[in-house]
Tab-separated table of C-alpha atoms and ligand atoms in Angstrom:
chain	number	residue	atom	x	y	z
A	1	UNK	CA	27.581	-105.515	113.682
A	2	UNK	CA	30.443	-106.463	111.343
A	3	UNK	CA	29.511	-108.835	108.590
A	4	UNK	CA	32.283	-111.582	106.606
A	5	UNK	CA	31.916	-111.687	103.162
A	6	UNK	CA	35.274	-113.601	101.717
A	7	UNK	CA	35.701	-115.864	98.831
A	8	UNK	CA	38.568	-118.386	98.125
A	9	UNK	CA	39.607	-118.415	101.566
A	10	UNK	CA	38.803	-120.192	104.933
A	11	UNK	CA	36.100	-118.014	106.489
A	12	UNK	CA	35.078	-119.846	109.400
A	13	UNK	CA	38.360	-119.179	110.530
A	14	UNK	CA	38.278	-115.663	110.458
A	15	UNK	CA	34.734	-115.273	111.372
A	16	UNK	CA	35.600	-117.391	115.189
A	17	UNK	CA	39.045	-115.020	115.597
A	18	UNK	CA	36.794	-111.903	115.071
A	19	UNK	CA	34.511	-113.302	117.571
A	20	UNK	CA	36.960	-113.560	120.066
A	21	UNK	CA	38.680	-110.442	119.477
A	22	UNK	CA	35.357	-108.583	119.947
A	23	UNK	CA	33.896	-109.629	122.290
A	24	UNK	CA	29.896	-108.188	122.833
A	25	UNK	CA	29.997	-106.660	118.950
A	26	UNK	CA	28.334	-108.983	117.103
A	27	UNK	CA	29.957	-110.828	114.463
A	28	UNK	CA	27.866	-112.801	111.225
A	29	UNK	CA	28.309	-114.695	108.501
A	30	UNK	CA	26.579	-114.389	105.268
A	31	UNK	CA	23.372	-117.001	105.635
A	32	UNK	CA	23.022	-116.197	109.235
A	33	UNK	CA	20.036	-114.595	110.468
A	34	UNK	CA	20.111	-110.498	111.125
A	35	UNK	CA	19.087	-107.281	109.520
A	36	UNK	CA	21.152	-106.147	106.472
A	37	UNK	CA	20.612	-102.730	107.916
A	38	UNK	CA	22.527	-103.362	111.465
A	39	UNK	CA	25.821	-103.979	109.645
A	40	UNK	CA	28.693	-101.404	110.056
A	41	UNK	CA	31.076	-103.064	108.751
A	42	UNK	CA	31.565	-105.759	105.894
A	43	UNK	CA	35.276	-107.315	105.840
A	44	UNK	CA	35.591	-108.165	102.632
A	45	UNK	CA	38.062	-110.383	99.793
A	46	UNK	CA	36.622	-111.012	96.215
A	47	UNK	CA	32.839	-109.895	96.885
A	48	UNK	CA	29.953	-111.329	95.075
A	49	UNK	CA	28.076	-108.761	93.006
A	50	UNK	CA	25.051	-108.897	96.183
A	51	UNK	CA	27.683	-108.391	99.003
A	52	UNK	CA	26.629	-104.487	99.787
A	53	UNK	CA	22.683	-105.272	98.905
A	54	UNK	CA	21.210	-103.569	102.032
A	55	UNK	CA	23.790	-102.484	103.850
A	56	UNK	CA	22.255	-98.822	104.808
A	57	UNK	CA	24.355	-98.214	108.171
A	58	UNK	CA	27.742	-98.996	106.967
A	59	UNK	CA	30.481	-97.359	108.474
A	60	UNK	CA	33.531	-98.596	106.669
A	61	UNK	CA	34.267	-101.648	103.605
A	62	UNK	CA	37.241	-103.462	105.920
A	63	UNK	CA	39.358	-104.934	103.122
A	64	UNK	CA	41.360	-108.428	103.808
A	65	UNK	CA	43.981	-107.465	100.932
A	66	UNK	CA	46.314	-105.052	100.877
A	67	UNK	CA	45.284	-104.301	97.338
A	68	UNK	CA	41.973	-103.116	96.647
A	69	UNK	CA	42.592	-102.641	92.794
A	70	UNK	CA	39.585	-105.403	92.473
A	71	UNK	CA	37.384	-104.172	95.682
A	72	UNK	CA	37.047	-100.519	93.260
A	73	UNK	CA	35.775	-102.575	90.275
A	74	UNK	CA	32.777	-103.565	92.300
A	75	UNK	CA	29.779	-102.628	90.783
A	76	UNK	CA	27.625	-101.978	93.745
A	77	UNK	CA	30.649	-100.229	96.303
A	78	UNK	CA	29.086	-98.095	98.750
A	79	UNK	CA	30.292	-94.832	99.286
A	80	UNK	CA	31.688	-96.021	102.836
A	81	UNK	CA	35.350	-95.718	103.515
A	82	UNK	CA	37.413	-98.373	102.380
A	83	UNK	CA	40.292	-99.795	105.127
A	84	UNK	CA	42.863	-101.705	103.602
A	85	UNK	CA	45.245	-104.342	105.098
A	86	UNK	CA	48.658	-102.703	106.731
A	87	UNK	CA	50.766	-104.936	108.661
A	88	UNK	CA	54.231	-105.388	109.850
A	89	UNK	CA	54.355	-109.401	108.883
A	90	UNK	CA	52.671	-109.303	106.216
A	91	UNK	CA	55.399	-106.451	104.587
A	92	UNK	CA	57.804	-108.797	105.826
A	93	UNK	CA	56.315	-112.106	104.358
A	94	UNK	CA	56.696	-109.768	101.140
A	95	UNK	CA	59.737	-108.285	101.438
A	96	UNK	CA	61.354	-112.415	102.247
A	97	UNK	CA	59.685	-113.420	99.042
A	98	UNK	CA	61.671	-110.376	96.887
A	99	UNK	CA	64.973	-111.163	98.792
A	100	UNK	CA	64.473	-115.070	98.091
A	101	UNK	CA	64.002	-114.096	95.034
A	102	UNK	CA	66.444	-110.653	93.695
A	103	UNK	CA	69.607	-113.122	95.418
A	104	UNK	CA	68.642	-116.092	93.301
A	105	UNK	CA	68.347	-114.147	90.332
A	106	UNK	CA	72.259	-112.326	91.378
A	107	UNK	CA	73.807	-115.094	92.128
A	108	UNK	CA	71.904	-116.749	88.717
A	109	UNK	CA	70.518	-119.556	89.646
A	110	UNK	CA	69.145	-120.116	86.233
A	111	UNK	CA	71.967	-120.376	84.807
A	112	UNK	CA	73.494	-122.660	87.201
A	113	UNK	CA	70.499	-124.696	87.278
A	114	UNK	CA	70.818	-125.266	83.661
A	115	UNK	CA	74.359	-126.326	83.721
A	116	UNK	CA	74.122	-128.874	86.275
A	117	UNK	CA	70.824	-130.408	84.402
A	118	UNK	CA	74.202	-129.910	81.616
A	119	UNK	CA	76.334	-131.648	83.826
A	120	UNK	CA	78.494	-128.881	82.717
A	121	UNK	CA	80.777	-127.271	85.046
A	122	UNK	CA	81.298	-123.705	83.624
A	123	UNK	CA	82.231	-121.485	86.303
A	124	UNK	CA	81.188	-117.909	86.383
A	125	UNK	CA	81.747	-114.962	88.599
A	126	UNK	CA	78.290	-112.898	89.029
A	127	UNK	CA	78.933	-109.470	90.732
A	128	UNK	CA	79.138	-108.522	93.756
A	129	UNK	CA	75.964	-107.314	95.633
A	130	UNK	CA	76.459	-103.336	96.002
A	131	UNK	CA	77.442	-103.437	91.933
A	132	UNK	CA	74.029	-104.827	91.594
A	133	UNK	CA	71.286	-102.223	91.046
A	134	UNK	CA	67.779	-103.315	92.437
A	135	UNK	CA	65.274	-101.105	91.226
A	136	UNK	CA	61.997	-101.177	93.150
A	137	UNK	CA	58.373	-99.863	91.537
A	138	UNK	CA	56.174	-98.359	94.311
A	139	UNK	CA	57.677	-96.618	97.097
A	140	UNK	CA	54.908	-97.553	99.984
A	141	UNK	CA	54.468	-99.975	102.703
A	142	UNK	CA	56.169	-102.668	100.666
A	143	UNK	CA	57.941	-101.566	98.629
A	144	UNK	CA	60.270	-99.149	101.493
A	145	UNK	CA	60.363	-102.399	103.262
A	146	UNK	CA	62.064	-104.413	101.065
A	147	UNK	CA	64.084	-101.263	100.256
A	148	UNK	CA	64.950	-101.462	104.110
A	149	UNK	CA	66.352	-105.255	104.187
A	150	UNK	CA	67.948	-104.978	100.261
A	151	UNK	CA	70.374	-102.067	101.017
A	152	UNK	CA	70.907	-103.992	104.483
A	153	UNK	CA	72.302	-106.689	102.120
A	154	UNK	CA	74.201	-104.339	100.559
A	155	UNK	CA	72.374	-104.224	97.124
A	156	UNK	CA	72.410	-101.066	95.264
A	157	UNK	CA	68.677	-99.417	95.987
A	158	UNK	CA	66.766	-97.192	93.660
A	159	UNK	CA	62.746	-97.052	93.649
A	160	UNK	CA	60.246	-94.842	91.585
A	161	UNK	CA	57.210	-93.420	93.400
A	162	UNK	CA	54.355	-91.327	92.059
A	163	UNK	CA	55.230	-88.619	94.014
A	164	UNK	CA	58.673	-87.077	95.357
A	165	UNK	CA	60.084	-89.217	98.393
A	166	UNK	CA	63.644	-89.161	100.222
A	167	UNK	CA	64.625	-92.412	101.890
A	168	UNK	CA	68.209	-92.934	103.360
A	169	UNK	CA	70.130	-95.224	101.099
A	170	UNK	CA	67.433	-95.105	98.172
A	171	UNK	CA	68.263	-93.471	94.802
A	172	UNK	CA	64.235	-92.001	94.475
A	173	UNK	CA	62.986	-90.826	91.086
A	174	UNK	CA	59.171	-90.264	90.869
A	175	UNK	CA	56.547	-89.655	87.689
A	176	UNK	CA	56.344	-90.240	84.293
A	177	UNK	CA	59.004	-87.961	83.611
A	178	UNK	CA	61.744	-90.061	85.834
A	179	UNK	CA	60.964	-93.239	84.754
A	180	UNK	CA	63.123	-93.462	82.200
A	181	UNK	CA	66.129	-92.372	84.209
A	182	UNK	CA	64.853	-95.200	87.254
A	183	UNK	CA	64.860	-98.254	84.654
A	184	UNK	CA	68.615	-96.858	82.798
A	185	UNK	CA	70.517	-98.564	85.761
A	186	UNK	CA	68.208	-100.900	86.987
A	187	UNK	CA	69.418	-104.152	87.089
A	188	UNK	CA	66.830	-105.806	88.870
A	189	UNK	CA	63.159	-104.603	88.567
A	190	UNK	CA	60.747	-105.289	91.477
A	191	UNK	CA	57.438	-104.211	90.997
A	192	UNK	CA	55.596	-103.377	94.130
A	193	UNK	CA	53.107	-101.224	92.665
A	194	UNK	CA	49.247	-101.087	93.253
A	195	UNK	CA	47.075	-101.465	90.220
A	196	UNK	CA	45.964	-98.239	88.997
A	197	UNK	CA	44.915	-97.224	85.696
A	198	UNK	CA	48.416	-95.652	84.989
A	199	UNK	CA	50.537	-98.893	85.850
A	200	UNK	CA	48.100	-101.430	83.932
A	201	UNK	CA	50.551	-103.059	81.856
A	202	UNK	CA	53.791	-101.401	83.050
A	203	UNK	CA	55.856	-104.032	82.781
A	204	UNK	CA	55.777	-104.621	79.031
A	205	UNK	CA	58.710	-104.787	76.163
A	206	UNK	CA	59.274	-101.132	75.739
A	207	UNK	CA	60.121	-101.242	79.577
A	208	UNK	CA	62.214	-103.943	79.760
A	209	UNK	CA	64.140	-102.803	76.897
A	210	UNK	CA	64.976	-99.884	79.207
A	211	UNK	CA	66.711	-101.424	81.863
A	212	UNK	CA	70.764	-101.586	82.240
A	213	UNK	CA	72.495	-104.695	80.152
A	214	UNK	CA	76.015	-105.778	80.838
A	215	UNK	CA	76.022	-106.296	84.735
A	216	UNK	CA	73.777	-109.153	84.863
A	217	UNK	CA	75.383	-111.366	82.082
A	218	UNK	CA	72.268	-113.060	80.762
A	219	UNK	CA	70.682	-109.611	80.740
A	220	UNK	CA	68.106	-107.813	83.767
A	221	UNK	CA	65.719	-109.423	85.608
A	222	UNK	CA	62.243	-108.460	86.416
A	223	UNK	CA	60.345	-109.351	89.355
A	224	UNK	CA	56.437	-109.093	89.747
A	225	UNK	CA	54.879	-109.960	93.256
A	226	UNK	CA	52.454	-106.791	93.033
A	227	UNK	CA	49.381	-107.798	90.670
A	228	UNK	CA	49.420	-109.706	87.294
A	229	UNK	CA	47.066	-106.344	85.990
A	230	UNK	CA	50.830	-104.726	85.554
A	231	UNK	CA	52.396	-107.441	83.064
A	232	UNK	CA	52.095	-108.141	79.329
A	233	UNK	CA	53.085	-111.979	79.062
A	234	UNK	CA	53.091	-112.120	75.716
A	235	UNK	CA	55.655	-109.569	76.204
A	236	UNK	CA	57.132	-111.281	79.164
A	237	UNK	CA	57.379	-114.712	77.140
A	238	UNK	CA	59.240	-112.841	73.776
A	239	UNK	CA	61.516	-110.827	76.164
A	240	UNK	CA	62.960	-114.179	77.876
A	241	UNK	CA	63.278	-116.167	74.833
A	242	UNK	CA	64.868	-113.801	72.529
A	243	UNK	CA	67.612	-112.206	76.041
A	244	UNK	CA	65.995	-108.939	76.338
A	245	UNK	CA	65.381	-110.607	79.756
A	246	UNK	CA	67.557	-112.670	81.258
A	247	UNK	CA	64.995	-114.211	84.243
A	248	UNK	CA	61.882	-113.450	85.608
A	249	UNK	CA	59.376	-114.490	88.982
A	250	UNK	CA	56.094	-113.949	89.100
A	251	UNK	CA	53.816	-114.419	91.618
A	252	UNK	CA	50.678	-112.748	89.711
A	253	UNK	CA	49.234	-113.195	86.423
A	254	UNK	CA	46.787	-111.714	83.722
A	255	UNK	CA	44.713	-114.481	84.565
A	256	UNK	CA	44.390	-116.740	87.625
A	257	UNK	CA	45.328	-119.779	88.303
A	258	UNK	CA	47.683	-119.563	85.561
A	259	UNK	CA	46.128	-121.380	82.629
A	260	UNK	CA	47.543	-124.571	82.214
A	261	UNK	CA	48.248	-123.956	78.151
A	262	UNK	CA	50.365	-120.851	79.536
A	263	UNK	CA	53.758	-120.516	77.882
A	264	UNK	CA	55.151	-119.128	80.829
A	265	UNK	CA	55.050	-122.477	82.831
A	266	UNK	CA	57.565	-124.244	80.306
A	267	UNK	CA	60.222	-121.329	80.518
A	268	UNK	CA	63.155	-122.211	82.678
A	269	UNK	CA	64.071	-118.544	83.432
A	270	UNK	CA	60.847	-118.194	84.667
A	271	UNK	CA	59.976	-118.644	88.121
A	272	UNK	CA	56.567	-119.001	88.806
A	273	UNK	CA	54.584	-118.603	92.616
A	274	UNK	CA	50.562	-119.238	92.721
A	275	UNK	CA	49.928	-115.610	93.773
A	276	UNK	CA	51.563	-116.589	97.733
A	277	UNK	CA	54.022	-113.709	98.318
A	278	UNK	CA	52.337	-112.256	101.222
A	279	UNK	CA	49.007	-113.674	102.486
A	280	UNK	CA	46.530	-112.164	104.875
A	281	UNK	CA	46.747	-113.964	107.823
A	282	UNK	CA	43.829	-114.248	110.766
A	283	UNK	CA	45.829	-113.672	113.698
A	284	UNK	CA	47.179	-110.570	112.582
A	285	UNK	CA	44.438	-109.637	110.388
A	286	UNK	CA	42.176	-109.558	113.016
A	287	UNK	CA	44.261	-108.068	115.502
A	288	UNK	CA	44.789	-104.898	113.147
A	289	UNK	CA	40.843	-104.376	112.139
A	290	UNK	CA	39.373	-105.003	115.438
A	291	UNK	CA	41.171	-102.545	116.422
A	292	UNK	CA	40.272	-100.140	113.169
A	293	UNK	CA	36.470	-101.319	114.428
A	294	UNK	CA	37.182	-100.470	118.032
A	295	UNK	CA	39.056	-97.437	117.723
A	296	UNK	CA	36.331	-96.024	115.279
A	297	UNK	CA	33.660	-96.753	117.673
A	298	UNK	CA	35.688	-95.236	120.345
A	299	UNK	CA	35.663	-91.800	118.104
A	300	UNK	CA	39.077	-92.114	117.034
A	301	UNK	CA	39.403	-91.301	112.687
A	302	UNK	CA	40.122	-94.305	110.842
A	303	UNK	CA	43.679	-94.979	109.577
A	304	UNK	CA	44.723	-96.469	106.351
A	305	UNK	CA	42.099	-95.841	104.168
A	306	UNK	CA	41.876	-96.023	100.061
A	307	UNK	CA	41.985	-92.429	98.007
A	308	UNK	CA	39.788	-93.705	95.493
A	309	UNK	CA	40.850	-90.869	93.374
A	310	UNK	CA	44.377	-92.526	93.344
A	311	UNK	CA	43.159	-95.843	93.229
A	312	UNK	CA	45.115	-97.037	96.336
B	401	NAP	P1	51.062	-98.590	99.012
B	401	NAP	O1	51.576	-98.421	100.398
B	401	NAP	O2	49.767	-97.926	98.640
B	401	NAP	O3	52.212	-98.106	98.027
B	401	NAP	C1	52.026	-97.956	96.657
B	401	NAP	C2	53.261	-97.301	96.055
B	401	NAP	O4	53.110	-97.274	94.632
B	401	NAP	C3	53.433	-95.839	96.503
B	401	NAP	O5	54.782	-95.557	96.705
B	401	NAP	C4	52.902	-95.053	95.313
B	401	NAP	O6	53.462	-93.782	95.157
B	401	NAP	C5	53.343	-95.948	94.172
B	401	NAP	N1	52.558	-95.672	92.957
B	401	NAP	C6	51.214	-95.739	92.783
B	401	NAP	N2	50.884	-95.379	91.530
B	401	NAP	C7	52.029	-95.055	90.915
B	401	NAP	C8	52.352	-94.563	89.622
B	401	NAP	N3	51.399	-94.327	88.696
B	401	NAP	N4	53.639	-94.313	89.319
B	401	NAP	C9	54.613	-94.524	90.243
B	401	NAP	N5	54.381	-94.983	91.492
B	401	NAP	C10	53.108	-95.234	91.823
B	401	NAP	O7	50.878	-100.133	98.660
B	401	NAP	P2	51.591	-101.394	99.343
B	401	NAP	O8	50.959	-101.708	100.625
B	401	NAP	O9	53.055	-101.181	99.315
B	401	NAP	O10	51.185	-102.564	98.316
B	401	NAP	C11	51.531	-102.511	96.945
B	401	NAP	C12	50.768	-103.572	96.179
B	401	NAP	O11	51.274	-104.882	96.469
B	401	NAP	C13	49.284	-103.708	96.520
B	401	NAP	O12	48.510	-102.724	95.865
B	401	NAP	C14	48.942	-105.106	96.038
B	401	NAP	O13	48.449	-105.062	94.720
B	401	NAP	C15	50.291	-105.826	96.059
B	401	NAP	N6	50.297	-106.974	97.003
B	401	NAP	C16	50.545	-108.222	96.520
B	401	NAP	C17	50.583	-109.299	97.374
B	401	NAP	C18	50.918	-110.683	96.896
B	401	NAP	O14	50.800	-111.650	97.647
B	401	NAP	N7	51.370	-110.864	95.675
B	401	NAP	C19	50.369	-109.106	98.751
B	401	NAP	C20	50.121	-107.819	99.211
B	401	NAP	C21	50.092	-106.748	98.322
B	401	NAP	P3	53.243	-92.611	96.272
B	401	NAP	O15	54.103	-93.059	97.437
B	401	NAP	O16	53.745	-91.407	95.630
B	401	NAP	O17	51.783	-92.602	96.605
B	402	GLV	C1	47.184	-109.735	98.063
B	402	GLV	O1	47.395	-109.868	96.916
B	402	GLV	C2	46.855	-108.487	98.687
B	402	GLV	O2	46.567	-107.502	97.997
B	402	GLV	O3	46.873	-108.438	99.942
């Protein structure tokens, strides 16, 4: 028996697509009537403190978001596996949002904005794509996806990775130790990175200060559409007033929904998304763990699943 447990989303709608993707297996909702014991499976986003209360036969925690950073806070987690989301459209709903977003910032849109609310016509020549260095934190799923369509545009790729990789086209560096060396000629900063213990507050002053200045005239760029765990905005909010930044987006936050007394929502350099770069969707979501659900009970090992040593 699978069991829905999802807050701040429509879960009706999932709960009649799982239905009809499986068939027999029975699907419920919390408030219907079963045995806590039957479940297998619990498909979870944001679960209340009770959500695992009971649940003695459970084969596997099914996870709607990709990042499970707040699924391994949970108080009560079973020691089931824990499946997270993987899916072709959702890394490319992602990877459209950083594109949208690393070609406003080359072509600097800010600054163009701000001269036509001028009515000033002050032209300036931003450079050329492959002279512009788009450094990418986190090396997975996402983040070798937008890798993928960035050098396609001819950008200049580099990404940092907690361990070793070697992608075509991608200037890797990996660990602690390469940091540095990643952020030196990094024009643009994306941060695809789970949040981890070691990457809480990552993007903070000391980093930004670190990144190349002179190629992007009203200085580098960051971009955050990974969690809002990763950014200082106090930090965030000094380093785009005083030009250690130039521009920013960000689609997370410290705290969500943005509070409205936020000084980030009065910055004009700063681009701000309600947490929409890449949503979960039912059709696909379902698709991919009704097939994790029928593949396990079929005897086949399940695929995608957290290290909760790592933290991802
Ligand atoms: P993933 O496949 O697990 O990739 C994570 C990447 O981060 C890996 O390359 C990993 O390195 C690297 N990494 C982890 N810890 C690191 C560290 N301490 N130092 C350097 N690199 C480190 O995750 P994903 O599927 O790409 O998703 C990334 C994150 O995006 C999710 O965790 C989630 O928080 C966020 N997200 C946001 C939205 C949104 O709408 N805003 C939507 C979906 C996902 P290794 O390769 O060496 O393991
Ligand atoms: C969304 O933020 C996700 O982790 O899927």
């Amino acid at each position: 028996m699978l069991l829905l447990h999802l807050s701040d989303v429509d879960e009706n709608r999932w709960a009649n697509a799982y239905r009809e993707a499986l068939g027999d297996y029975p699907v419920v909702r919390r408030g219907d009537d079963f045995d806590p014991a039957d479940i297998e499976y619990i498909f979870v986003w944001k679960p209340k403190p009770d959500a695992f209360d009971g649940l003695t036969g459970l084969k596997a925690v099914l996870s709607l978001g990709a990042g499970v950073d707040a699924l391994l806070k949970h108080p009560n987690l079973p020691d089931a596996p824990i499946v997270r989301f993987v899916d072709d459209q959702l890394s490319q709903q992602m990877t459209d949002y950083v594109v949208a977003h690393v070609t406003m910032h080359h072509r600097r849109f800010t600054r163009f904005a701000a001269d036509q609310k001028a009515r000033a016509w002050r032209q300036f020549y931003p450079p050329i794509s492959s002279e512009t260095n788009v450094g990418i934190m986190g090396l997975g799923v996402l983040g070798q996806d937008a890798a993928r369509r960035l050098s396609a545009l001819d950008f200049t790729v580099r990404g940092w990775s907690r361990s070793p990789k070697s992608i075509e086209g991608v200037a890797c560096f990996s660990g602690p130790e390469q940091f540095d060396d990643f952020l030196s000629e990094t024009d643009i900063l994306v941060d695809l990175l789970p949040l981890t213990p070691d990457t809480t507050g990552i993007l903070n002053m000391d980093t930004f200060r670190k990144l190349r200045r002179g190629v992007l005239e009203d200085g580098p760029v960051i971009i955050n559409a990974a969690r809002g765990g990763h950014q200082r905005e106090a930090d965030i909010v000094a380093a785009l007033t005083d030009g250690t930044l130039g521009a920013a987006s960000l689609d997370v936050f410290e705290v969500e929904p943005l509070p409205q007394d936020s000084p980030l929502w009065a910055l004009d350099n700063c681009f701000i998304t309600p947490h929409i770069a890449a949503i979960s969707n039912p059709k696909t979501g379902v698709r991919y763990f009704s097939q994790v659900v029928n593949d396990q009970r079929a005897g086949k090992p399940l695929i995608n699943v957290v290290d909760r040593d790592r933290g991802y």
